[in-house]
mmCIF file of C-alpha atoms in Angstrom:
data_model
loop_
_atom_site.group_PDB
_atom_site.id
_atom_site.type_symbol
_atom_site.label_atom_id
_atom_site.label_comp_id
_atom_site.label_asym_id
_atom_site.label_seq_id
_atom_site.Cartn_x
_atom_site.Cartn_y
_atom_site.Cartn_z
ATOM 1 C CA UNK A 124 -30.059 51.117 47.198
ATOM 2 C CA UNK A 125 -29.967 50.221 50.900
ATOM 3 C CA UNK A 126 -26.255 49.524 51.154
ATOM 4 C CA UNK A 127 -26.457 48.408 54.776
ATOM 5 C CA UNK A 128 -28.922 45.677 53.802
ATOM 6 C CA UNK A 129 -26.478 43.987 51.442
ATOM 7 C CA UNK A 130 -25.490 40.504 52.562
ATOM 8 C CA UNK A 131 -22.154 40.918 50.758
ATOM 9 C CA UNK A 132 -19.248 42.615 52.513
ATOM 10 C CA UNK A 133 -18.013 45.330 50.187
ATOM 11 C CA UNK A 134 -14.337 46.255 49.995
ATOM 12 C CA UNK A 135 -11.999 47.389 47.225
ATOM 13 C CA UNK A 136 -11.515 44.449 44.843
ATOM 14 C CA UNK A 137 -10.018 43.964 41.422
ATOM 15 C CA UNK A 138 -12.586 43.022 38.756
ATOM 16 C CA UNK A 139 -11.438 39.402 38.718
ATOM 17 C CA UNK A 140 -11.614 39.198 42.525
ATOM 18 C CA UNK A 141 -15.163 40.489 42.233
ATOM 19 C CA UNK A 142 -15.900 37.751 39.683
ATOM 20 C CA UNK A 143 -14.740 35.181 42.259
ATOM 21 C CA UNK A 144 -17.138 36.751 44.765
ATOM 22 C CA UNK A 145 -19.921 36.300 42.227
ATOM 23 C CA UNK A 146 -19.142 32.595 41.950
ATOM 24 C CA UNK A 147 -19.413 32.262 45.728
ATOM 25 C CA UNK A 148 -22.713 34.160 45.687
ATOM 26 C CA UNK A 149 -24.011 31.763 43.040
ATOM 27 C CA UNK A 150 -22.950 28.788 45.139
ATOM 28 C CA UNK A 151 -24.670 30.139 48.241
ATOM 29 C CA UNK A 152 -27.938 30.805 46.382
ATOM 30 C CA UNK A 153 -27.729 27.793 44.045
ATOM 31 C CA UNK A 154 -31.022 26.270 45.187
ATOM 32 C CA UNK A 155 -33.085 29.362 44.373
ATOM 33 C CA UNK A 156 -31.152 30.114 41.196
ATOM 34 C CA UNK A 157 -31.423 26.694 39.611
ATOM 35 C CA UNK A 158 -35.039 26.230 40.653
ATOM 36 C CA UNK A 159 -36.110 29.414 38.853
ATOM 37 C CA UNK A 160 -33.634 29.064 36.002
ATOM 38 C CA UNK A 161 -34.595 25.500 35.084
ATOM 39 C CA UNK A 162 -38.285 26.384 35.304
ATOM 40 C CA UNK A 163 -37.739 29.037 32.624
ATOM 41 C CA UNK A 164 -35.086 27.311 30.509
ATOM 42 C CA UNK A 165 -36.573 23.837 30.077
ATOM 43 C CA UNK A 166 -39.655 24.932 28.053
ATOM 44 C CA UNK A 167 -37.417 26.973 25.732
ATOM 45 C CA UNK A 168 -35.028 24.046 25.332
ATOM 46 C CA UNK A 169 -37.983 21.767 24.521
ATOM 47 C CA UNK A 170 -39.083 24.207 21.801
ATOM 48 C CA UNK A 171 -35.503 24.344 20.522
ATOM 49 C CA UNK A 172 -35.391 20.543 20.210
ATOM 50 C CA UNK A 173 -38.610 20.594 18.198
ATOM 51 C CA UNK A 174 -36.925 22.722 15.506
ATOM 52 C CA UNK A 175 -34.520 19.913 14.572
ATOM 53 C CA UNK A 176 -37.005 18.767 11.927
ATOM 54 C CA UNK A 177 -36.506 22.111 10.140
ATOM 55 C CA UNK A 178 -32.696 22.205 10.251
ATOM 56 C CA UNK A 179 -30.096 20.246 12.195
ATOM 57 C CA UNK A 180 -28.358 23.392 13.446
ATOM 58 C CA UNK A 181 -31.506 25.135 14.739
ATOM 59 C CA UNK A 182 -31.793 23.589 18.254
ATOM 60 C CA UNK A 183 -28.316 24.705 19.311
ATOM 61 C CA UNK A 184 -28.820 28.114 17.687
ATOM 62 C CA UNK A 185 -32.130 28.714 19.465
ATOM 63 C CA UNK A 186 -30.575 27.866 22.843
ATOM 64 C CA UNK A 187 -27.602 30.147 22.100
ATOM 65 C CA UNK A 188 -29.903 33.038 21.179
ATOM 66 C CA UNK A 189 -32.016 32.561 24.312
ATOM 67 C CA UNK A 190 -29.111 32.704 26.763
ATOM 68 C CA UNK A 191 -29.423 36.443 27.372
ATOM 69 C CA UNK A 192 -33.133 36.006 28.090
ATOM 70 C CA UNK A 193 -32.284 33.218 30.555
ATOM 71 C CA UNK A 194 -29.823 35.606 32.197
ATOM 72 C CA UNK A 195 -32.626 37.964 33.203
ATOM 73 C CA UNK A 196 -34.166 35.300 35.451
ATOM 74 C CA UNK A 197 -30.779 34.438 36.941
ATOM 75 C CA UNK A 198 -29.982 38.098 37.616
ATOM 76 C CA UNK A 199 -33.347 38.622 39.295
ATOM 77 C CA UNK A 200 -32.617 35.802 41.749
ATOM 78 C CA UNK A 201 -29.048 37.001 42.318
ATOM 79 C CA UNK A 202 -30.166 40.565 43.012
ATOM 80 C CA UNK A 203 -32.365 39.239 45.822
ATOM 81 C CA UNK A 204 -29.676 36.850 47.077
ATOM 82 C CA UNK A 205 -27.312 39.813 47.440
ATOM 83 C CA UNK A 206 -29.690 41.053 50.159
ATOM 84 C CA UNK A 207 -30.004 37.630 51.755
ATOM 85 C CA UNK A 208 -33.437 36.913 50.254
ATOM 86 C CA UNK A 209 -34.344 33.507 48.844
ATOM 87 C CA UNK A 210 -36.460 33.462 45.682
ATOM 88 C CA UNK A 211 -39.277 31.043 44.970
ATOM 89 C CA UNK A 212 -41.086 30.268 41.737
ATOM 90 C CA UNK A 213 -44.000 32.374 43.011
ATOM 91 C CA UNK A 214 -41.706 35.400 43.458
ATOM 92 C CA UNK A 215 -40.495 34.993 39.890
ATOM 93 C CA UNK A 216 -44.002 34.664 38.491
ATOM 94 C CA UNK A 217 -45.120 37.804 40.303
ATOM 95 C CA UNK A 218 -42.241 39.725 38.692
ATOM 96 C CA UNK A 219 -42.534 38.022 35.293
ATOM 97 C CA UNK A 220 -43.539 41.152 33.380
ATOM 98 C CA UNK A 221 -40.407 43.008 34.426
ATOM 99 C CA UNK A 222 -38.073 40.015 34.305
ATOM 100 C CA UNK A 223 -39.192 38.238 31.123
ATOM 101 C CA UNK A 224 -40.910 40.730 28.847
ATOM 102 C CA UNK A 225 -39.297 44.112 29.555
ATOM 103 C CA UNK A 226 -36.907 45.087 26.702
ATOM 104 C CA UNK A 227 -37.434 41.647 25.125
ATOM 105 C CA UNK A 228 -36.377 42.523 21.567
ATOM 106 C CA UNK A 229 -33.341 44.475 22.780
ATOM 107 C CA UNK A 230 -32.379 41.550 25.017
ATOM 108 C CA UNK A 231 -32.512 38.993 22.204
ATOM 109 C CA UNK A 232 -30.609 41.117 19.678
ATOM 110 C CA UNK A 233 -28.222 43.888 20.717
ATOM 111 C CA UNK A 234 -27.669 42.675 24.280
ATOM 112 C CA UNK A 235 -27.042 39.098 23.155
ATOM 113 C CA UNK A 236 -24.081 40.194 21.026
ATOM 114 C CA UNK A 237 -22.418 42.280 23.732
ATOM 115 C CA UNK A 238 -19.060 40.783 24.824
ATOM 116 C CA UNK A 239 -19.468 42.296 28.321
ATOM 117 C CA UNK A 240 -23.178 41.610 28.671
ATOM 118 C CA UNK A 241 -23.011 40.154 32.200
ATOM 119 C CA UNK A 242 -21.322 43.331 33.501
ATOM 120 C CA UNK A 243 -23.766 45.791 31.950
ATOM 121 C CA UNK A 244 -27.019 43.799 32.171
ATOM 122 C CA UNK A 245 -27.755 45.069 35.727
ATOM 123 C CA UNK A 246 -27.821 48.632 34.373
ATOM 124 C CA UNK A 247 -30.690 47.791 32.031
ATOM 125 C CA UNK A 248 -32.550 45.383 34.285
ATOM 126 C CA UNK A 249 -31.962 46.559 37.865
ATOM 127 C CA UNK A 250 -31.568 50.305 37.393
ATOM 128 C CA UNK A 251 -34.657 50.407 35.183
ATOM 129 C CA UNK A 252 -33.118 52.532 32.429
ATOM 130 C CA UNK A 253 -34.227 52.358 28.814
ATOM 131 C CA UNK A 254 -31.638 51.253 26.237
ATOM 132 C CA UNK A 255 -31.143 54.826 25.028
ATOM 133 C CA UNK A 256 -31.051 56.418 28.482
ATOM 134 C CA UNK A 257 -28.612 53.796 29.744
ATOM 135 C CA UNK A 258 -25.827 54.493 27.256
ATOM 136 C CA UNK A 259 -23.963 56.995 29.422
ATOM 137 C CA UNK A 260 -24.397 54.854 32.510
ATOM 138 C CA UNK A 261 -23.157 51.752 30.688
ATOM 139 C CA UNK A 262 -20.020 53.567 29.541
ATOM 140 C CA UNK A 263 -19.399 54.636 33.137
ATOM 141 C CA UNK A 264 -19.803 51.104 34.497
ATOM 142 C CA UNK A 265 -17.734 49.630 31.681
ATOM 143 C CA UNK A 266 -14.837 52.032 32.183
ATOM 144 C CA UNK A 267 -11.894 50.242 33.846
ATOM 145 C CA UNK A 268 -13.839 46.989 33.708
ATOM 146 C CA UNK A 269 -14.455 46.265 30.024
ATOM 147 C CA UNK A 270 -11.195 44.368 29.552
ATOM 148 C CA UNK A 271 -11.818 42.127 32.561
ATOM 149 C CA UNK A 272 -15.429 41.549 31.507
ATOM 150 C CA UNK A 273 -14.290 40.557 28.019
ATOM 151 C CA UNK A 274 -11.685 38.219 29.517
ATOM 152 C CA UNK A 275 -14.335 36.676 31.755
ATOM 153 C CA UNK A 276 -16.721 36.159 28.826
ATOM 154 C CA UNK A 277 -13.927 34.457 26.881
ATOM 155 C CA UNK A 278 -13.028 32.228 29.840
ATOM 156 C CA UNK A 279 -16.621 31.137 30.377
ATOM 157 C CA UNK A 280 -17.008 30.567 26.645
ATOM 158 C CA UNK A 281 -14.037 28.212 26.671
ATOM 159 C CA UNK A 282 -15.353 26.458 29.786
ATOM 160 C CA UNK A 283 -18.755 26.034 28.180
ATOM 161 C CA UNK A 284 -17.151 24.532 25.065
ATOM 162 C CA UNK A 285 -15.107 22.147 27.215
ATOM 163 C CA UNK A 286 -18.218 20.971 29.102
ATOM 164 C CA UNK A 287 -20.129 20.631 25.828
ATOM 165 C CA UNK A 288 -17.425 18.430 24.318
ATOM 166 C CA UNK A 289 -17.091 16.421 27.546
ATOM 167 C CA UNK A 290 -20.813 15.657 27.696
ATOM 168 C CA UNK A 291 -20.874 14.934 23.964
ATOM 169 C CA UNK A 292 -18.043 12.430 24.345
ATOM 170 C CA UNK A 293 -20.228 10.343 26.678
ATOM 171 C CA UNK A 294 -22.341 9.376 23.674
ATOM 172 C CA UNK A 295 -19.282 7.730 22.153
ATOM 173 C CA UNK A 296 -17.929 6.173 25.360
ATOM 174 C CA UNK A 297 -21.286 4.707 26.389
ATOM 175 C CA UNK A 298 -22.446 3.668 22.917
ATOM 176 C CA UNK A 299 -23.392 -0.015 22.565
ATOM 177 C CA UNK A 300 -20.686 -2.322 21.303
ATOM 178 C CA UNK A 301 -20.350 -2.136 17.551
ATOM 179 C CA UNK A 302 -22.212 1.169 17.237
ATOM 180 C CA UNK A 303 -20.591 4.593 17.310
ATOM 181 C CA UNK A 304 -22.251 7.801 16.092
ATOM 182 C CA UNK A 305 -20.552 9.112 12.968
ATOM 183 C CA UNK A 306 -19.567 12.679 13.817
ATOM 184 C CA UNK A 307 -18.473 13.336 10.220
ATOM 185 C CA UNK A 308 -22.169 13.372 9.319
ATOM 186 C CA UNK A 309 -22.570 16.503 11.446
ATOM 187 C CA UNK A 310 -19.520 18.197 9.964
ATOM 188 C CA UNK A 311 -19.873 17.420 6.258
ATOM 189 C CA UNK A 312 -23.129 15.584 5.643
ATOM 190 C CA UNK A 313 -26.705 15.371 6.790
ATOM 191 C CA UNK A 314 -26.657 14.249 10.451
ATOM 192 C CA UNK A 315 -29.134 11.766 11.798
ATOM 193 C CA UNK A 316 -31.877 12.822 14.195
ATOM 194 C CA UNK A 317 -30.026 10.958 16.949
ATOM 195 C CA UNK A 318 -26.781 12.834 16.362
ATOM 196 C CA UNK A 319 -28.583 16.181 16.196
ATOM 197 C CA UNK A 320 -30.252 15.456 19.532
ATOM 198 C CA UNK A 321 -26.933 14.518 21.115
ATOM 199 C CA UNK A 322 -25.305 17.773 20.063
ATOM 200 C CA UNK A 323 -28.240 19.891 21.255
ATOM 201 C CA UNK A 324 -28.578 17.992 24.552
ATOM 202 C CA UNK A 325 -24.864 18.328 25.322
ATOM 203 C CA UNK A 326 -24.981 22.063 24.646
ATOM 204 C CA UNK A 327 -28.145 22.498 26.732
ATOM 205 C CA UNK A 328 -26.496 20.758 29.695
ATOM 206 C CA UNK A 329 -23.427 23.012 29.430
ATOM 207 C CA UNK A 330 -25.605 26.144 29.325
ATOM 208 C CA UNK A 331 -27.835 25.004 32.187
ATOM 209 C CA UNK A 332 -24.853 24.334 34.430
ATOM 210 C CA UNK A 333 -22.538 27.244 33.645
ATOM 211 C CA UNK A 334 -24.723 30.251 32.811
ATOM 212 C CA UNK A 335 -25.637 31.123 36.444
ATOM 213 C CA UNK A 336 -21.948 31.373 37.351
ATOM 214 C CA UNK A 337 -21.303 33.660 34.392
ATOM 215 C CA UNK A 338 -24.167 35.985 35.293
ATOM 216 C CA UNK A 339 -23.144 36.003 38.965
ATOM 217 C CA UNK A 340 -19.559 36.926 38.103
ATOM 218 C CA UNK A 341 -20.706 39.866 35.999
ATOM 219 C CA UNK A 342 -23.178 40.970 38.667
ATOM 220 C CA UNK A 343 -20.445 41.008 41.325
ATOM 221 C CA UNK A 344 -18.193 43.006 38.988
ATOM 222 C CA UNK A 345 -21.056 45.466 38.558
ATOM 223 C CA UNK A 346 -21.491 45.809 42.335
ATOM 224 C CA UNK A 347 -17.752 46.290 42.709
ATOM 225 C CA UNK A 348 -17.804 49.050 40.104
ATOM 226 C CA UNK A 349 -20.745 50.733 41.830
ATOM 227 C CA UNK A 350 -18.816 50.570 45.097
ATOM 228 C CA UNK A 351 -15.861 52.293 43.418
ATOM 229 C CA UNK A 352 -18.029 55.030 41.929
ATOM 230 C CA UNK A 353 -20.242 55.685 44.940
ATOM 231 C CA UNK A 354 -18.053 54.623 47.883
ATOM 232 C CA UNK A 355 -20.506 51.941 48.939
ATOM 233 C CA UNK A 356 -17.854 50.110 50.927
ATOM 234 C CA UNK A 357 -17.223 53.162 53.129
ATOM 235 C CA UNK A 358 -20.941 53.835 53.565
ATOM 236 C CA UNK A 359 -21.542 50.205 54.487
ATOM 237 C CA UNK A 360 -18.843 50.259 57.154
ATOM 238 C CA UNK A 361 -20.169 53.502 58.655
ATOM 239 C CA UNK A 362 -23.730 52.202 58.789
ATOM 240 C CA UNK A 363 -22.643 48.974 60.463
ATOM 241 C CA UNK A 364 -20.439 50.842 62.923
ATOM 242 C CA UNK A 365 -23.170 53.242 64.003
ATOM 243 C CA UNK A 366 -25.757 50.460 64.121
ATOM 244 C CA UNK A 367 -23.849 48.758 66.966
#
């Protein structure tokens, strides 16, 4: 790690302060992030929508299961943005084997169920450790940060639900006069194809908008923890001082 090349100014931060830094990093690199993220997510979302003919709950479930796989693309772009590098679709395609297919089964199963997945994902993806070899490292990164990472996951989960419901409500507010989708069909009956599509589309929009901020917050918490463990902030200041 070339600490002096980091575009972020490291200093001692609480985990939640670091999460705020991640949000700012996501904002600054939003163009690259969303370009690459949407390129990867939209085909998966299209496949998810096609499963509605099998079961009404499948589209939303497929998108939910794929979120951790989406996160790998987002983290790749963020890791370059942390060094001031923009990422294009060509950069992502060149790194597709490492970003998309490495540890695929582990990503879609065990990693997806981790409540602090955004904090520990950089260990598996950026440090290049296998799932078994990374266990000790993950425990080290998670120490003193697991509670904050769990709180952050819960907060983003609530925000995602709020956005989902807000987008879903537009279908009722903007429905033609005399026609309102019957939501009780989704809860207790067999929902119509239209209602199933509304639910899945609202959830997809919430995931597309919010997931980059969640990954960025966890990535910044990871960098903050690395700085604590390896005194990156001190090294960065020394390198900048002697470079002048």
